[in-house]
mmCIF file with all atom_site columns, C-alpha atoms in Angstrom:
data_model
loop_
_atom_site.group_PDB
_atom_site.id
_atom_site.type_symbol
_atom_site.label_atom_id
_atom_site.label_alt_id
_atom_site.label_comp_id
_atom_site.label_asym_id
_atom_site.label_entity_id
_atom_site.label_seq_id
_atom_site.pdbx_PDB_ins_code
_atom_site.Cartn_x
_atom_site.Cartn_y
_atom_site.Cartn_z
_atom_site.occupancy
_atom_site.B_iso_or_equiv
_atom_site.pdbx_formal_charge
_atom_site.auth_seq_id
_atom_site.auth_comp_id
_atom_site.auth_asym_id
_atom_site.auth_atom_id
_atom_site.pdbx_PDB_model_num
ATOM 1  C CA . MET A 1 1  ? 3.337   -43.603 -34.765 1.00 55.00 ? 1  MET A CA 1
ATOM 2  C CA . ARG A 1 2  ? 2.060   -45.365 -37.911 1.00 70.00 ? 2  ARG A CA 1
ATOM 3  C CA . ASN A 1 3  ? -0.159  -48.477 -37.712 1.00 76.00 ? 3  ASN A CA 1
ATOM 4  C CA . GLU A 1 4  ? 2.868   -50.633 -39.076 1.00 85.00 ? 4  GLU A CA 1
ATOM 5  C CA . GLU A 1 5  ? 5.025   -49.647 -36.513 1.00 86.00 ? 5  GLU A CA 1
ATOM 6  C CA . LEU A 1 6  ? 2.250   -50.245 -33.795 1.00 84.00 ? 6  LEU A CA 1
ATOM 7  C CA . VAL A 1 7  ? 1.688   -53.723 -35.175 1.00 86.00 ? 7  VAL A CA 1
ATOM 8  C CA . LYS A 1 8  ? 5.137   -54.657 -34.847 1.00 90.00 ? 8  LYS A CA 1
ATOM 9  C CA . GLY A 1 9  ? 5.349   -53.239 -31.409 1.00 89.00 ? 9  GLY A CA 1
ATOM 10 C CA . MET A 1 10 ? 2.244   -55.189 -30.311 1.00 90.00 ? 10 MET A CA 1
ATOM 11 C CA . SER A 1 11 ? 3.711   -58.408 -31.817 1.00 92.00 ? 11 SER A CA 1
ATOM 12 C CA . ASN A 1 12 ? 6.925   -57.825 -29.997 1.00 94.00 ? 12 ASN A CA 1
ATOM 13 C CA . CYS A 1 13 ? 5.069   -57.274 -26.641 1.00 94.00 ? 13 CYS A CA 1
ATOM 14 C CA . VAL A 1 14 ? 2.877   -60.399 -27.167 1.00 95.00 ? 14 VAL A CA 1
ATOM 15 C CA . ASN A 1 15 ? 6.168   -62.435 -27.487 1.00 95.00 ? 15 ASN A CA 1
ATOM 16 C CA . HIS A 1 16 ? 8.010   -60.899 -24.632 1.00 95.00 ? 16 HIS A CA 1
ATOM 17 C CA . CYS A 1 17 ? 4.908   -61.320 -22.368 1.00 95.00 ? 17 CYS A CA 1
ATOM 18 C CA . ASN A 1 18 ? 4.824   -64.926 -23.226 1.00 95.00 ? 18 ASN A CA 1
ATOM 19 C CA . TRP A 1 19 ? 8.579   -65.569 -22.835 1.00 96.00 ? 19 TRP A CA 1
ATOM 20 C CA . CYS A 1 20 ? 8.267   -63.859 -19.454 1.00 95.00 ? 20 CYS A CA 1
ATOM 21 C CA . ALA A 1 21 ? 5.533   -66.133 -18.304 1.00 95.00 ? 21 ALA A CA 1
ATOM 22 C CA . ASP A 1 22 ? 7.329   -69.103 -19.650 1.00 95.00 ? 22 ASP A CA 1
ATOM 23 C CA . ALA A 1 23 ? 10.276  -67.975 -17.607 1.00 95.00 ? 23 ALA A CA 1
ATOM 24 C CA . CYS A 1 24 ? 8.385   -67.472 -14.522 1.00 94.00 ? 24 CYS A CA 1
ATOM 25 C CA . LEU A 1 25 ? 7.289   -71.111 -14.878 1.00 93.00 ? 25 LEU A CA 1
ATOM 26 C CA . ASN A 1 26 ? 10.938  -72.204 -14.320 1.00 93.00 ? 26 ASN A CA 1
ATOM 27 C CA . GLU A 1 27 ? 11.197  -70.302 -10.922 1.00 93.00 ? 27 GLU A CA 1
ATOM 28 C CA . GLU A 1 28 ? 11.741  -72.310 -7.774  1.00 92.00 ? 28 GLU A CA 1
ATOM 29 C CA . ASN A 1 29 ? 8.944   -71.050 -5.826  1.00 92.00 ? 29 ASN A CA 1
ATOM 30 C CA . LEU A 1 30 ? 6.173   -71.163 -8.600  1.00 91.00 ? 30 LEU A CA 1
ATOM 31 C CA . LYS A 1 31 ? 3.626   -69.812 -6.096  1.00 91.00 ? 31 LYS A CA 1
ATOM 32 C CA . ASP A 1 32 ? 5.336   -66.324 -5.813  1.00 92.00 ? 32 ASP A CA 1
ATOM 33 C CA . MET A 1 33 ? 5.127   -66.132 -9.630  1.00 95.00 ? 33 MET A CA 1
ATOM 34 C CA . VAL A 1 34 ? 1.373   -66.586 -10.130 1.00 95.00 ? 34 VAL A CA 1
ATOM 35 C CA . GLU A 1 35 ? 0.552   -62.868 -10.278 1.00 95.00 ? 35 GLU A CA 1
ATOM 36 C CA . CYS A 1 36 ? 3.450   -62.336 -12.637 1.00 95.00 ? 36 CYS A CA 1
ATOM 37 C CA . ILE A 1 37 ? 2.139   -65.073 -14.962 1.00 96.00 ? 37 ILE A CA 1
ATOM 38 C CA . ARG A 1 38 ? -1.329  -63.654 -14.831 1.00 96.00 ? 38 ARG A CA 1
ATOM 39 C CA . LEU A 1 39 ? -0.256  -60.222 -15.544 1.00 96.00 ? 39 LEU A CA 1
ATOM 40 C CA . ASP A 1 40 ? 1.926   -61.545 -18.366 1.00 96.00 ? 40 ASP A CA 1
ATOM 41 C CA . LYS A 1 41 ? -0.882  -63.301 -19.942 1.00 96.00 ? 41 LYS A CA 1
ATOM 42 C CA . ALA A 1 42 ? -3.227  -60.390 -19.707 1.00 96.00 ? 42 ALA A CA 1
ATOM 43 C CA . CYS A 1 43 ? -0.890  -57.870 -20.992 1.00 96.00 ? 43 CYS A CA 1
ATOM 44 C CA . ALA A 1 44 ? -0.548  -60.238 -24.170 1.00 96.00 ? 44 ALA A CA 1
ATOM 45 C CA . ALA A 1 45 ? -4.071  -60.606 -24.493 1.00 96.00 ? 45 ALA A CA 1
ATOM 46 C CA . VAL A 1 46 ? -4.575  -56.868 -24.529 1.00 96.00 ? 46 VAL A CA 1
ATOM 47 C CA . CYS A 1 47 ? -1.514  -56.461 -26.928 1.00 95.00 ? 47 CYS A CA 1
ATOM 48 C CA . ARG A 1 48 ? -2.927  -59.188 -29.278 1.00 95.00 ? 48 ARG A CA 1
ATOM 49 C CA . ALA A 1 49 ? -6.307  -57.664 -29.315 1.00 95.00 ? 49 ALA A CA 1
ATOM 50 C CA . LEU A 1 50 ? -4.945  -54.181 -30.216 1.00 93.00 ? 50 LEU A CA 1
ATOM 51 C CA . ASN A 1 51 ? -2.767  -55.766 -32.760 1.00 92.00 ? 51 ASN A CA 1
ATOM 52 C CA . ASP A 1 52 ? -5.746  -57.494 -34.349 1.00 92.00 ? 52 ASP A CA 1
ATOM 53 C CA . ILE A 1 53 ? -7.753  -54.231 -34.491 1.00 92.00 ? 53 ILE A CA 1
ATOM 54 C CA . LEU A 1 54 ? -4.839  -52.342 -36.010 1.00 89.00 ? 54 LEU A CA 1
ATOM 55 C CA . LEU A 1 55 ? -4.833  -54.706 -38.795 1.00 88.00 ? 55 LEU A CA 1
ATOM 56 C CA . THR A 1 56 ? -8.365  -53.858 -39.749 1.00 89.00 ? 56 THR A CA 1
ATOM 57 C CA . GLU A 1 57 ? -7.417  -50.190 -39.867 1.00 79.00 ? 57 GLU A CA 1
ATOM 58 C CA . TYR A 1 58 ? -10.333 -49.179 -37.507 1.00 87.00 ? 58 TYR A CA 1
ATOM 59 C CA . LYS A 1 59 ? -9.433  -45.548 -36.295 1.00 88.00 ? 59 LYS A CA 1
ATOM 60 C CA . ASP A 1 60 ? -11.396 -45.271 -32.909 1.00 93.00 ? 60 ASP A CA 1
ATOM 61 C CA . ILE A 1 61 ? -8.972  -47.107 -30.870 1.00 91.00 ? 61 ILE A CA 1
ATOM 62 C CA . GLN A 1 62 ? -7.370  -44.538 -28.479 1.00 93.00 ? 62 GLN A CA 1
ATOM 63 C CA . LYS A 1 63 ? -8.828  -45.969 -25.344 1.00 95.00 ? 63 LYS A CA 1
ATOM 64 C CA . LEU A 1 64 ? -7.565  -49.460 -26.128 1.00 93.00 ? 64 LEU A CA 1
ATOM 65 C CA . VAL A 1 65 ? -4.142  -48.118 -26.902 1.00 91.00 ? 65 VAL A CA 1
ATOM 66 C CA . ASP A 1 66 ? -4.151  -46.168 -23.625 1.00 95.00 ? 66 ASP A CA 1
ATOM 67 C CA . TYR A 1 67 ? -5.260  -49.406 -21.837 1.00 95.00 ? 67 TYR A CA 1
ATOM 68 C CA . CYS A 1 68 ? -2.500  -51.192 -23.649 1.00 93.00 ? 68 CYS A CA 1
ATOM 69 C CA . ILE A 1 69 ? 0.063   -48.819 -22.363 1.00 92.00 ? 69 ILE A CA 1
ATOM 70 C CA . GLU A 1 70 ? -1.163  -49.058 -18.884 1.00 94.00 ? 70 GLU A CA 1
ATOM 71 C CA . MET A 1 71 ? -0.988  -52.869 -18.973 1.00 92.00 ? 71 MET A CA 1
ATOM 72 C CA . CYS A 1 72 ? 2.481   -52.729 -20.517 1.00 91.00 ? 72 CYS A CA 1
ATOM 73 C CA . GLU A 1 73 ? 3.572   -50.450 -17.776 1.00 92.00 ? 73 GLU A CA 1
ATOM 74 C CA . LYS A 1 74 ? 2.262   -52.717 -15.035 1.00 91.00 ? 74 LYS A CA 1
ATOM 75 C CA . CYS A 1 75 ? 3.982   -55.702 -16.613 1.00 86.00 ? 75 CYS A CA 1
#
């Protein structure tokens, strides 16, 4: 996958995670949604970090890519 595709994917992920966290805030029992919101925010932060690094064209990113995949799968 080329960096441009990854950048677009990371941007979409950040947007989706933020949307999900906001949607969780509208749930009746907000207490039940705390962990979901935390995971959404953590996933968005990891995707945003990867996105920022991708824009620098730095090459040694595989571990961050792997962690980002792990976070997205949890989310």
